[in-house]
Each structure stands twice: as C-alpha cells, then as structure tokens.
Amino acid sequence: MASSPLLVCVLLLCSCCLIALGGNERGFVVVPTSTSSPSNPAACSPAPQGMQCNATDEYESKFQTNSEVLSVSVTSDPNRASMPLAHRHGPCAPASVAATNRPSRAEMLRRDRARRIHILRKASGRRITLSDVGVSIPTSLGAAVDSLQYVVTLGFGTPAVSQVLLIDTGSDLSWVQCQPCNSSTCYPQKDPLFDPSASSSYAPIPCDSKACRDLDPDTYANGCTNSSGTSLCQYGIQYANEDITVGVYSTETLTLSPQVSVKNFSFGCGLVQRGTFDLFDGLLGLGGAPESLVSQTAETYGGSFSYCLPAGNSTTGFLALGAPSNNTAGFLFTPLHSVPKEPTFYLVNLTGISVGGTQLDIQPTVFSGGMIIDSGTVVTVLPETAYSALRTAFRSAMSAYPLLPPNNDEDLDTCYNFTGNSNVTVPTVALTYDGGVTIDLDVPSGVLLDGCLAFVPGPPDGHTGIIGNVNQRTFEVLYDSGRGHVGFRPGAC
Ligand SMILES: *[C@@H]1O[C@H](CO)[C@@H](O)[C@H](O)[C@H]1NC(C)=O
Ligand SMILES: *[C@@H]1O[C@H](CO)[C@@H](O)[C@H](O)[C@H]1NC(C)=O
Ligand SMILES: *[C@@H]1O[C@H](CO)[C@@H](O)[C@H](O)[C@H]1NC(C)=O
Ligand SMILES: *[C@@H]1O[C@H](CO)[C@@H](O)[C@H](O)[C@H]1NC(C)=O
Ligand SMILES: *[C@@H]1O[C@H](CO)[C@@H](O)[C@H](O)[C@H]1NC(C)=O
Ligand SMILES: *[C@@H]1O[C@H](CO)[C@@H](O)[C@H](O)[C@H]1NC(C)=O
Ligand SMILES: *[C@@H]1O[C@H](CO)[C@@H](O)[C@H](O)[C@H]1NC(C)=O
Ligand SMILES: *[C@@H]1O[C@H](CO)[C@@H](O)[C@H](O)[C@H]1NC(C)=O
Ligand SMILES: *[C@@H]1O[C@H](CO)[C@@H](O)[C@H](O)[C@H]1NC(C)=O
C-alpha cells in the first residue's frame, strides 16, 4: 500500500523524538542495566504475591527422601491447589536440579528452536510418530527439544517422595524415571529414583485395559510390555528426534500440597530415557489432552490452571490448579481456541503489537493462524511480517544502544551491548489479543532475554506462531478451558 512507507517514517521519527526527550515519556521504561542483561543475584527470594507461601512441616515430613522440599504455597481459595514454581537453573529450584550445567544461551536457544519446530509441525497437522519404540532406542545424545525452564516439586506415591518435574503445556502425559533403571537406560538425576515397589499406592496399568487402549497410538506408540509374566501397558514419547521416554503406564497417588492429593493419577513410569534431560526427575504434562494432569483433575478443578513465571531465576512463582472461584479481578481475558486434531495445545488470537505505545501497522490476516501459548518455549515466534515490523520499531526505539553483530549460532537478531550504561531506556511492548485486551509485557523481563529482543521470525504470514515464556513472565496466566478463555493478571509474581 502506498501509505505504508510514510507510516513507517512517522513511526520512526516519533520513536526517536521520545528517545531524545528521555526515559520518562509514555511508552518507555528506564531500567537498571543489571536487570536487562546477565547479572548475578545468587539467592532465592520467595513470596509470590496473591498466593500465600508457607512452609509446612507436615508436608515435608511426608517426603521421606533427603531431597530438598521447597516451601509449599497454599492459596486461601478452597477450590484451588497451588505449589511453588522456580526457574530450573536458578537458586529457587531445589538445589538438586539447579546446581550444575546451565546450558549456554546458544545451546538453550538451539534446544528452543527444536521445540518450536516440533510444536509448529504438529500444529500444522503433520503427525510426528515414534517409530520402533522399545526396539531401537537411538543412542546418540545430540540435538534435543529440552528447552523447558520451570520446575515444581510434587509428592509421588505412598509414602510420598518428592520429585522435581518440569512443567509443560506442550505435552500431556507426565512421567518420572523409575526403578529399575541403570546408567545406560536412565539419565543421571540428583534425587533418588522413584521406586514403585516402595509405594503402597502404585499400580501398573494392564495392557488389556481401556486406559491402555485410550492412549493415542500415534503419540504414545503404546503397546504391551511383558514383564514377569504379566502384560503391562507400555507408553513411549518422542519429544523430537532424539528425546525419548519409554516405560510402563501406571497409576499412583500424587501429592500436590499438604491438603491436596490426586488418587489414581495416570503417569509414565519411565524405564528408558534418552536425550539431553538432566538432573530433574520427570515432566508434568499440562496440555489439553486426556492424559494431562489438568484433564485428569478436571472434575475437581474444571480443567483450569494457572501459573506465574517469575521475572528472574532468583524469585519463585506458582502453579495452581483451578480458577479463582470468585475473584477474576485484575485478569484480562481473551478467548481460548484449540488446534484441530491437537487437543494438547492452547491457542489464542493475537491481533496487534505496539512498541513504545504506538500500534504497529500489521494487517490482521498476518495473525489469522493464531498463537499457541506455551510454558516451555522460550522465545515468541511471530509470523514473518509481524516480526519484521516489531524488529524495525524496536530497533528504532533502541537506537541509542549499539546492536551486537548477528550470531550465527542463534536465531535472535536484535541483541544489544549495554556495557557502560548504568541504566537502559526500553520501549514498552504490548500484545493485543482478540477481544481487545492489551497486555503490556513486563519491562525488561518480558521483552529482553540476556539483552536480546526475545522474539524470532517464524512461519509465513497467516500461519500459527507461539507465545513463548519470556513474554509471560510476572503475569498469572490462567488457562481456563471450562470458561473458554485465557486470562492475564499482571504483577502476580
Ligand atoms: C540466574 O540469572 C542470572 C541473570 O540472568 C544469570 O547470570 C545466572 O547465570 C543465572 N543462574 C543460573 C544458575 O543459571
Ligand atoms: C502462613 O503463615 C503465616 C504466619 O505463620 C500465617 O499468618 C498465615 O495465615 C499462613 N497462611 C496460610 C495460607 O496458611
Ligand atoms: C469470595 O468473595 C467473598 C466476598 O468478596 C469473600 O468473602 C470470599 O472469601 C471469597 N471466596 C473465595 C473462595 O475466595
Ligand atoms: C541396564 O539394564 C538393562 C535392562 O535391564 C540391561 O539390559 C543392561 O545390561 C544394564 N546395563 C548395565 C550397564 O548394567
Ligand atoms: C505379551 O503378552 C500378551 C498377553 O499375554 C500377548 O498378547 C502379547 O503378544 C505379548 N507381547 C509380546 C511382545 O510378547
Ligand atoms: C484408576 O485409573 C485406571 C486408569 O485410568 C482405571 O482403569 C481404574 O479403574 C482406576 N481405579 C480406580 C480405583 O479409580
Ligand atoms: C484471529 O483473528 C484474525 C484476524 O482478526 C481472524 O482472521 C481469525 O479468524 C481469528 N482466528 C480465530 C481462531 O478467531
Ligand atoms: C561492548 O561495548 C564495550 C564498550 O563500548 C566494548 O569494549 C565491548 O567490546 C563491546 N562488546 C561487544 C561484545 O561488542
Ligand atoms: C540513567 O543513566 C544516566 C547516565 O548514566 C544518568 O544520567 C541518569 O540519571 C540515569 N537515570 C536513571 C533514571 O537512573
């Protein structure tokens, strides 16, 4: 359109004016450099707002292992169950998983790219099947999709032992590594392996059962595993080409908080795991398909859950099952959609983006594929045209700072050198969703990842993108399937 170049010019000029006027203009936020680029807060400061957080001796005593147990948060709402959540590599994660091997940013983004590709392929209807599971487990430990960043601690079994699980809205079936397992079949974890034989509530699911037949064979390659004469239900999950868990589909009592346990929870007792999983004990599936914790507890919690991902790795957030029963004040809601044939995913409809308070000129059809909102993907994937409009406006608003040259190892192409600045003036970035709700991302934690704009260009216009977890930081994100909407409450942790 003839008017577009003019509009872009006006936008650029305007952003520059605001910059020149200083950091207090509407649409910009001055932040200390320590919060916009890597720094070193070493201690964990808990206290999520909106959810009281109390350590409970009673709960800790239920966990008989020597694993660290985080304080258990209890919401005063009797219709919800909540638990603390932490960045997996930060000081708030149980020491057992936080201690070692934080991947480099490049490695983390490489894993994130694999996850993004995997999710978008699935969402576009191309099935990803696990072939020959249990027959030939790939032995190479190369590429993986493990970019998941947040962990919760739950109790498994009777008596309950604590298990540190990654949360994942992009998958459904939960699993933990189980005994018997050795160094060639399981990856090293810091907590003791879950031992089903030590739990009075553990039961394997028979192969010849409805529960086993109900597992989607394309997703779980399920079949029978004949162990000591009985035929048990085998599941297998392949997260991407090489991350695999295979084991016995089982039921167990899950303890979410002192007052809340889920009986007969179906999960995978993992006997063979391959990939770049490290140190955590398993995964908690929060997707929309029947195998997830959310679906299994839908009678009690209405298929709703929420979480707050903290701004940094040194504060805790929370994961809660159930929607606030009578207090949705503070939430902004947009309709929740699903992806055809992929009930796992949660889809919302982005309609616009603004930078520094100015709406970008992006045709609505660019967003017509919707956006999957995901806890495990790090950076947000935008359709091409939307990304380039965002990048242009953001770079213009940040023109006071030197751009770093592109790094071939990474997809992020808008990274800054803030050396020598004690503070940085960052434009606000807002995402507008269907229904006209505008979410001002937290600045800088929701916009910048280690000094880089936390967005990447993805599919062609009109195709599905992904809202990554950086953009969600500090918001309580409520996935309310029962009421068919997603809510965002700012400043929740
Ligand atoms: C925690 O975050 C800070 C700031 O981003 C980073 O420098 C540090 O390496 C992180 N800690 C771990 C263990 O990843
Ligand atoms: C948490 O502990 C404080 C102090 O002991 C107490 O006042 C508060 O009621 C507790 N909150 C919950 C939800 O148990
Ligand atoms: C619901 O709201 C009422 C009045 O505001 C309040 O007294 C009550 O505690 C709330 N219930 C829950 C479960 O939050
Ligand atoms: C590990 O366990 C598998 C299956 O039980 C067994 O075949 C293999 O020999 C064991 N490997 C080692 C190193 O003990
Ligand atoms: C396992 O046992 C079941 C029932 O006894 C049988 O139908 C099935 O063929 C066996 N599977 C294998 C792989 O041996
Ligand atoms: C437990 O769950 C399994 C699988 O979903 C089901 O077959 C079984 O009937 C359930 N048992 C009880 C006691 O609810
Ligand atoms: C999302 O919004 C776009 C543009 O407003 C529209 O074309 C598309 O149909 C919407 N998608 C859904 C699932 O509502
Ligand atoms: C960042 O800027 C500082 C000072 O201007 C310079 O010394 C340093 O080399 C720059 N770093 C990179 C990675 O370009
Ligand atoms: C930001 O840094 C500049 C130069 O270092 C300083 O003059 C200014 O006062 C700082 N602004 C704030 C809000 O800290």
XYZ file of C-alpha atoms and ligand atoms in Angstrom:
619
model
C 0.000 0.000 0.000
C 1.225 3.445 -0.906
C 0.785 4.848 2.556
C 2.917 2.259 4.340
C 6.359 3.833 3.860
C 5.027 7.124 5.147
C 3.540 5.481 8.191
C 6.815 3.756 8.935
C 8.664 7.071 8.673
C 6.302 8.766 11.041
C 6.670 5.881 13.443
C 10.462 6.021 13.316
C 10.572 9.774 13.784
C 8.170 9.642 16.620
C 10.094 6.946 18.440
C 13.289 8.949 18.030
C 11.646 12.039 19.456
C 10.577 10.138 22.515
C 14.047 8.713 22.984
C 15.574 12.152 22.666
C 13.224 13.501 25.283
C 14.474 10.960 27.782
C 13.212 7.910 29.559
C 10.156 9.179 31.327
C 7.917 9.597 28.323
C 4.935 7.345 27.978
C 5.907 4.123 26.278
C 9.406 3.843 27.686
C 10.788 2.430 30.881
C 14.194 3.148 32.384
C 15.653 0.000 33.893
C 18.941 -0.630 35.635
C 21.317 -2.498 33.337
C 21.561 -5.292 35.873
C 18.009 -6.365 35.062
C 18.294 -6.162 31.287
C 21.393 -8.241 30.798
C 23.037 -11.144 32.594
C 23.801 -10.464 36.227
C 24.241 -12.437 39.377
C 21.549 -12.489 42.009
C 22.567 -15.623 43.826
C 19.908 -16.038 46.465
C 16.289 -17.014 46.192
C 13.740 -14.505 47.408
C 10.363 -16.228 47.597
C 6.974 -14.620 48.322
C 4.801 -14.658 45.265
C 2.073 -12.080 45.667
C -1.503 -13.211 45.502
C -0.644 -16.652 46.777
C 0.451 -17.052 50.365
C 3.504 -19.174 50.603
C 4.080 -21.188 53.754
C 6.450 -23.967 54.560
C 4.627 -26.810 56.221
C 6.389 -29.325 58.408
C 3.592 -31.772 57.976
C 4.157 -31.818 54.247
C 7.901 -32.083 54.440
C 7.645 -34.988 56.795
C 5.599 -36.856 54.233
C 8.590 -36.837 51.941
C 10.870 -39.452 53.238
C 13.829 -38.880 50.946
C 16.603 -36.440 51.586
C 15.554 -34.277 48.659
C 15.073 -30.632 49.265
C 11.460 -29.633 49.505
C 10.515 -26.097 48.668
C 8.029 -24.354 50.834
C 4.552 -25.232 49.782
C 2.290 -22.430 48.786
C -1.290 -22.556 49.801
C -3.942 -20.400 48.284
C -6.770 -19.375 50.535
C -9.201 -20.339 47.784
C -10.531 -23.782 48.706
C -11.246 -24.585 45.078
C -7.618 -24.340 44.040
C -4.405 -26.181 44.746
C -1.178 -24.357 44.294
C 2.505 -25.088 44.505
C 5.667 -23.034 44.111
C 7.426 -22.982 40.797
C 11.004 -21.957 40.050
C 13.361 -21.394 37.186
C 15.117 -24.628 36.743
C 18.682 -23.284 36.725
C 18.208 -20.589 39.357
C 18.701 -20.559 43.112
C 14.980 -21.085 43.785
C 14.960 -24.501 42.157
C 15.674 -27.383 44.512
C 19.474 -27.499 44.791
C 19.352 -30.964 43.309
C 18.477 -29.655 39.867
C 19.819 -26.121 39.925
C 23.399 -26.858 40.774
C 25.087 -27.758 37.558
C 25.357 -27.415 33.853
C 23.407 -24.357 32.987
C 23.460 -24.531 29.190
C 24.879 -21.568 27.318
C 22.392 -19.183 25.742
C 23.280 -20.566 22.328
C 22.645 -24.127 23.495
C 19.400 -23.157 25.207
C 18.219 -21.424 22.021
C 19.239 -24.393 19.900
C 17.052 -26.623 22.042
C 14.327 -23.999 21.934
C 14.460 -23.956 18.137
C 13.965 -27.718 18.013
C 10.979 -27.400 20.319
C 9.454 -24.599 18.255
C 9.810 -26.573 15.044
C 8.309 -29.636 16.686
C 5.279 -27.746 18.024
C 4.603 -25.855 14.817
C 4.891 -29.016 12.750
C 2.422 -30.787 14.966
C 0.078 -27.808 14.940
C 0.155 -27.737 11.160
C -1.214 -31.252 11.098
C 1.912 -33.206 10.276
C 1.943 -36.146 12.653
C 5.180 -36.952 14.383
C 5.269 -40.600 15.216
C 7.548 -42.589 17.389
C 8.805 -45.437 15.301
C 10.161 -48.695 16.622
C 9.925 -47.615 20.181
C 11.346 -50.132 22.587
C 13.018 -51.921 19.727
C 15.691 -49.460 18.775
C 16.303 -46.584 21.106
C 18.652 -44.092 19.475
C 21.901 -43.979 21.352
C 23.263 -40.649 20.193
C 22.716 -37.845 22.634
C 22.735 -34.964 20.194
C 20.011 -32.470 19.458
C 17.060 -32.297 21.773
C 13.993 -30.249 22.453
C 14.570 -29.748 26.100
C 14.303 -26.020 26.490
C 11.802 -26.251 29.307
C 12.713 -23.890 32.038
C 10.436 -24.134 35.057
C 10.122 -26.803 37.734
C 7.713 -27.719 40.520
C 8.184 -30.199 43.359
C 5.433 -32.746 43.929
C 4.968 -35.818 46.081
C 4.778 -39.196 44.349
C 3.495 -42.401 45.923
C 2.684 -43.543 49.447
C 4.578 -42.543 51.475
C 5.168 -39.542 49.223
C 8.661 -38.918 47.928
C 9.435 -35.573 46.387
C 10.028 -35.375 42.678
C 11.153 -32.305 40.754
C 9.248 -32.029 37.487
C 9.479 -29.698 34.518
C 6.119 -28.159 33.713
C 4.995 -28.417 30.106
C 1.824 -27.119 28.488
C 3.078 -28.549 25.190
C 2.607 -32.183 26.200
C 0.186 -34.263 28.216
C 1.452 -37.482 29.720
C 3.506 -36.938 32.860
C 6.404 -39.231 33.707
C 9.176 -39.798 36.194
C 12.232 -42.017 35.915
C 11.552 -45.269 37.736
C 13.494 -48.130 39.213
C 14.787 -50.479 37.945
C 16.888 -48.244 35.796
C 20.614 -48.070 35.287
C 23.104 -45.674 33.783
C 22.532 -46.995 30.303
C 18.769 -46.688 30.451
C 18.171 -43.552 32.531
C 19.907 -40.191 32.635
C 21.532 -39.084 35.887
C 19.222 -37.325 38.317
C 20.084 -35.954 41.725
C 17.045 -37.227 43.604
C 16.801 -40.944 44.288
C 14.920 -42.753 41.515
C 11.246 -43.257 42.184
C 10.830 -46.836 43.368
C 7.350 -48.174 42.599
C 7.916 -51.216 44.783
C 8.302 -48.948 47.818
C 4.920 -47.299 47.264
C 1.711 -48.885 48.505
C -0.397 -46.881 46.055
C 1.493 -47.746 42.862
C -0.208 -49.913 40.233
C 0.840 -50.651 36.665
C -1.956 -50.391 34.092
C -2.682 -53.718 32.407
C -2.204 -53.884 28.688
C -5.647 -55.257 28.226
C -7.482 -52.243 29.653
C -9.474 -49.317 28.417
C -6.911 -46.914 29.869
C -4.210 -48.503 27.719
C -6.332 -48.615 24.589
C -7.273 -44.976 25.114
C -3.680 -43.824 24.740
C -3.325 -42.373 21.271
C -1.062 -44.813 19.419
C 0.336 -42.101 17.160
C 1.525 -40.106 20.119
C 2.439 -42.818 22.563
C 3.315 -45.802 20.398
C 1.663 -47.775 23.105
C 1.685 -51.485 23.219
C 2.292 -54.242 25.641
C 5.362 -54.966 27.627
C 5.523 -58.418 29.088
C 7.142 -58.252 32.464
C 7.400 -61.308 34.715
C 4.542 -62.984 33.010
C 2.068 -60.098 33.065
C 1.230 -57.939 30.121
C 1.523 -54.289 31.062
C 0.712 -51.129 29.159
C 3.782 -49.618 27.570
C 3.967 -45.951 26.610
C 6.628 -44.156 24.622
C 7.054 -40.453 23.918
C 9.406 -38.847 21.476
C 9.685 -35.111 22.050
C 11.714 -34.531 18.911
C 14.103 -36.717 17.001
C 16.095 -37.876 19.951
C 14.461 -37.147 23.280
C 12.643 -40.234 24.387
C 10.948 -41.736 27.393
C 9.598 -45.289 27.360
C 8.136 -47.230 30.249
C 5.076 -48.610 31.947
C 1.867 -46.602 32.003
C 0.856 -46.661 35.659
C -1.292 -45.092 38.342
C -0.120 -43.504 41.550
C -1.123 -41.016 44.235
C 0.175 -37.549 43.520
C 0.523 -35.101 46.406
C 0.213 -31.504 45.280
C 0.122 -29.831 48.684
C -0.484 -30.917 52.271
C -4.221 -30.858 51.824
C -4.407 -31.953 48.225
C -3.636 -35.278 46.691
C -4.758 -36.801 43.437
C -5.517 -40.500 43.705
C -5.106 -42.874 40.786
C -3.159 -40.397 38.693
C -2.075 -41.983 35.396
C 1.556 -41.343 34.540
C 4.521 -42.937 32.863
C 6.953 -44.913 34.998
C 9.954 -44.265 32.758
C 12.357 -47.148 32.274
C 14.315 -45.861 29.266
C 15.121 -42.182 28.760
C 17.384 -40.694 26.123
C 18.256 -37.116 25.323
C 19.591 -34.042 26.985
C 17.346 -34.349 30.006
C 19.362 -33.511 33.024
C 19.013 -33.852 36.757
C 15.297 -33.265 37.141
C 13.163 -36.300 37.877
C 10.489 -36.103 35.208
C 7.903 -33.976 33.488
C 4.435 -32.697 34.371
C 2.169 -32.543 31.318
C -0.337 -29.675 31.415
C -1.684 -29.867 27.857
C -5.351 -30.158 26.965
C -5.466 -33.862 26.006
C -6.960 -36.507 28.331
C -3.593 -37.758 29.670
C -2.597 -34.458 31.288
C -2.816 -33.585 34.970
C -5.256 -30.815 34.019
C -7.626 -33.188 32.235
C -7.326 -35.922 34.848
C -8.324 -33.488 37.590
C -10.985 -31.682 35.545
C -13.834 -32.951 37.719
C -12.322 -31.191 40.692
C -10.669 -28.185 39.086
C -12.772 -27.624 35.984
C -9.908 -28.120 33.560
C -8.392 -24.812 34.652
C -4.919 -23.994 35.834
C -2.672 -21.007 36.072
C 0.953 -20.231 36.648
C 3.170 -17.267 37.217
C 6.655 -17.454 35.773
C 8.958 -15.182 37.764
C 10.969 -12.381 36.178
C 14.301 -13.851 37.094
C 15.739 -17.102 38.288
C 16.024 -15.834 41.859
C 12.341 -15.470 42.630
C 9.624 -18.083 42.853
C 6.327 -18.171 41.025
C 3.495 -20.637 41.373
C 1.473 -23.248 39.572
C -2.187 -23.558 40.595
C -4.912 -25.976 39.579
C -8.382 -24.485 39.320
C -9.538 -20.980 38.511
C -10.000 -18.328 41.192
C -13.544 -19.060 42.275
C -14.882 -15.578 42.645
C -12.046 -13.219 42.079
C -11.077 -12.709 38.497
C -10.433 -9.032 39.158
C -7.159 -7.986 37.675
C -7.348 -10.506 34.834
C -7.661 -9.529 31.199
C -9.334 -12.276 29.167
C -9.133 -13.451 25.575
C -10.965 -16.422 24.046
C -9.195 -19.778 24.163
C -9.188 -21.827 20.966
C -7.893 -25.275 20.219
C -5.819 -26.564 17.358
C -7.740 -29.006 15.157
C -6.736 -32.604 15.978
C -4.165 -31.412 18.514
C -6.039 -31.035 21.800
C -2.723 -30.602 23.620
C -2.213 -27.049 22.509
C -3.808 -23.844 23.768
C -4.395 -21.270 21.059
C -5.078 -17.554 21.435
C -5.569 -14.963 18.766
C -3.116 -12.106 18.629
C -4.466 -9.092 16.776
C -1.821 -6.409 17.207
C 1.518 -5.356 18.635
C 2.616 -1.973 19.848
C 6.031 -0.634 20.674
C 6.545 2.434 22.839
C 2.795 2.983 22.907
C 2.456 3.073 19.118
C 0.456 0.399 17.357
C 2.405 -1.285 14.537
C 0.802 -1.347 11.113
C 0.225 -5.073 10.642
C -2.633 -6.487 8.588
C -4.984 -8.657 10.720
C -4.639 -11.578 8.298
C -0.986 -11.896 9.301
C -2.213 -13.270 12.648
C -5.008 -15.449 11.321
C -3.186 -18.681 12.219
C -3.386 -17.829 15.920
C -0.686 -18.252 18.537
C -0.053 -21.322 20.679
C 0.604 -20.178 24.223
C 3.255 -22.431 25.727
C 5.111 -22.676 29.034
C 8.108 -24.491 27.612
C 9.047 -22.452 24.556
C 11.367 -19.607 25.481
C 11.129 -17.001 22.705
C 7.969 -15.916 20.916
C 7.589 -16.965 17.291
C 5.804 -14.376 15.146
C 4.657 -14.606 11.542
C 7.274 -13.033 9.285
C 5.675 -9.662 8.612
C 4.740 -9.150 12.255
C 8.274 -9.941 13.316
C 9.874 -7.567 10.881
C 7.525 -4.738 11.882
C 8.320 -5.358 15.547
C 12.042 -5.527 14.920
C 12.080 -2.288 12.941
C 10.152 -0.376 15.593
C 12.093 -1.867 18.482
C 15.483 -1.193 16.914
C 14.445 2.338 16.151
C 13.338 2.910 19.731
C 16.607 1.408 20.968
C 18.851 3.264 18.556
C 20.786 4.831 21.424
C 22.454 1.461 22.091
C 24.851 -0.442 19.856
C 23.395 -3.540 18.211
C 25.594 -6.593 18.515
C 26.512 -8.267 15.226
C 24.348 -11.289 14.397
C 25.482 -14.505 15.988
C 25.210 -17.392 13.572
C 24.515 -19.847 16.385
C 21.376 -18.062 17.441
C 18.078 -17.024 15.939
C 17.930 -13.839 17.993
C 18.994 -10.975 15.758
C 18.347 -7.911 17.907
C 20.870 -8.019 20.736
C 22.465 -5.007 22.423
C 25.737 -4.147 24.024
C 24.758 -2.302 27.198
C 28.320 -2.102 28.523
C 28.946 1.292 30.078
C 25.269 2.098 30.698
C 24.081 2.058 34.271
C 20.507 2.076 33.064
C 18.738 1.412 29.782
C 15.623 3.046 28.350
C 13.497 0.256 26.906
C 10.270 0.803 24.972
C 7.158 -0.898 26.254
C 5.956 -3.752 24.083
C 2.284 -4.637 24.213
C 0.438 -7.576 22.702
C -3.226 -7.090 21.856
C -5.412 -10.177 21.796
C -8.819 -10.963 20.440
C -11.432 -9.148 22.490
C -9.320 -6.026 22.530
C -7.268 -6.869 25.596
C -3.831 -5.321 25.567
C -1.099 -6.916 27.627
C 1.828 -4.656 28.466
C 4.729 -7.052 28.733
C 6.892 -6.689 31.794
C 9.911 -4.484 31.009
C 12.548 -5.654 30.728
C 11.991 -9.275 31.869
C 9.145 -9.955 29.425
C 10.797 -8.339 26.440
C 14.522 -8.927 26.675
C 16.375 -12.195 27.110
C 20.000 -11.554 28.083
C 19.921 -8.202 26.291
C 18.210 -9.550 23.145
C 14.679 -8.949 21.871
C 13.009 -12.237 22.836
C 11.129 -12.776 19.577
C 12.031 -14.679 16.420
C 10.553 -14.727 12.936
C 8.765 -17.932 12.226
C 6.183 -19.165 9.807
C 4.800 -17.306 6.816
C 2.013 -14.821 7.473
C -1.285 -16.438 8.341
C 0.367 -19.459 9.962
C 0.390 -20.361 13.629
C 3.038 -18.857 15.922
C 3.956 -19.401 19.573
C 3.810 -17.123 22.633
C 6.972 -18.061 24.495
C 7.553 -17.992 28.228
C 9.669 -14.814 28.330
C 6.626 -12.766 27.286
C 4.584 -14.390 30.066
C 6.913 -13.510 32.927
C 5.358 -11.904 36.042
C 1.806 -12.465 34.754
C -0.533 -15.008 36.237
C -1.563 -16.809 33.060
C -4.876 -18.572 33.593
C -5.773 -21.349 31.149
C -9.482 -21.750 31.713
C -10.797 -24.416 29.360
C -14.059 -24.596 31.306
C -14.928 -20.999 30.575
C -13.134 -20.985 27.228
C -10.711 -18.187 27.893
C -7.148 -17.347 28.826
C -6.561 -14.663 31.454
C -3.549 -12.497 32.154
C -3.050 -10.835 35.543
C -0.033 -8.530 35.725
C 2.358 -8.360 38.630
C 1.385 -11.743 40.062
C 4.917 -12.829 40.985
C 20.411 -16.624 37.003
O 20.160 -15.471 36.228
C 21.290 -14.631 36.151
C 20.844 -13.364 35.478
O 20.169 -13.624 34.295
C 22.394 -15.363 35.395
O 23.527 -14.560 35.285
C 22.753 -16.611 36.179
O 23.710 -17.354 35.466
C 21.528 -17.437 36.391
N 21.867 -18.534 37.250
C 21.883 -19.771 36.816
C 22.302 -20.797 37.783
O 21.536 -20.045 35.681
C 1.157 -18.517 56.604
O 1.858 -18.298 57.791
C 1.520 -17.082 58.434
C 2.435 -16.899 59.623
O 2.646 -18.110 60.280
C 0.048 -17.143 58.845
O -0.330 -15.930 59.444
C -0.779 -17.345 57.576
O -2.135 -17.488 57.913
C -0.325 -18.573 56.837
N -1.039 -18.644 55.575
C -1.624 -19.751 55.183
C -2.333 -19.662 53.893
O -1.589 -20.795 55.810
C -15.355 -14.710 47.528
O -15.615 -13.347 47.748
C -16.116 -13.065 49.028
C -16.502 -11.598 49.095
O -15.568 -10.843 48.427
C -15.077 -13.441 50.069
O -15.565 -13.178 51.368
C -14.767 -14.922 49.948
O -13.746 -15.284 50.836
C -14.339 -15.228 48.541
N -14.200 -16.676 48.383
C -13.107 -17.226 47.924
C -13.130 -18.685 47.827
O -12.118 -16.578 47.580
C 20.927 -51.927 32.256
O 19.634 -52.525 32.275
C 19.313 -53.130 31.053
C 17.850 -53.572 31.115
O 17.538 -54.085 32.384
C 20.281 -54.299 30.834
O 19.971 -54.941 29.614
C 21.707 -53.739 30.768
O 22.628 -54.794 30.664
C 22.005 -52.936 32.012
N 23.261 -52.246 31.808
C 24.156 -52.116 32.759
C 25.388 -51.324 32.415
O 24.006 -52.598 33.872
C 2.630 -60.041 25.763
O 1.573 -60.752 26.349
C 0.324 -60.592 25.699
C -0.736 -61.276 26.530
O -0.240 -62.408 27.155
C 0.426 -61.164 24.290
O -0.796 -60.999 23.613
C 1.491 -60.404 23.534
O 1.715 -60.930 22.275
C 2.816 -60.435 24.298
N 3.710 -59.481 23.669
C 4.965 -59.755 23.421
C 5.775 -58.664 22.788
O 5.468 -60.823 23.685
C -7.636 -45.919 38.111
O -7.368 -45.475 36.792
C -7.344 -46.523 35.870
C -6.866 -45.964 34.563
O -7.451 -44.743 34.261
C -8.743 -47.148 35.783
O -8.716 -48.220 34.868
C -9.110 -47.646 37.153
O -10.435 -48.104 37.141
C -8.995 -46.558 38.190
N -9.153 -47.129 39.503
C -9.859 -46.543 40.434
C -9.894 -47.237 41.749
O -10.444 -45.495 40.251
C -7.978 -14.415 14.589
O -8.040 -13.085 14.131
C -7.934 -12.966 12.724
C -7.898 -11.503 12.387
O -8.724 -10.753 13.222
C -9.082 -13.689 12.074
O -8.920 -13.627 10.691
C -9.082 -15.137 12.527
O -10.199 -15.798 12.031
C -9.111 -15.224 14.036
N -8.968 -16.591 14.427
C -9.710 -17.135 15.361
C -9.408 -18.554 15.683
O -10.578 -16.495 15.907
C 30.587 -3.618 24.155
O 30.969 -2.271 24.343
C 32.165 -2.138 25.069
C 32.382 -0.665 25.388
O 31.795 0.145 24.464
C 33.297 -2.733 24.261
O 34.510 -2.607 24.974
C 32.997 -4.217 24.053
O 33.985 -4.795 23.234
C 31.644 -4.392 23.410
N 31.321 -5.817 23.433
C 30.958 -6.486 22.355
C 30.640 -7.924 22.533
O 30.861 -5.945 21.276
C 20.487 6.714 33.739
O 21.862 6.812 33.473
C 22.265 8.133 33.103
C 23.705 8.105 32.664
O 24.389 7.013 33.199
C 22.022 9.059 34.273
O 22.371 10.371 33.914
C 20.546 9.030 34.625
O 20.308 9.796 35.776
C 20.089 7.615 34.887
N 18.657 7.624 35.013
C 18.028 6.945 35.949
C 16.544 7.080 35.957
O 18.610 6.252 36.751
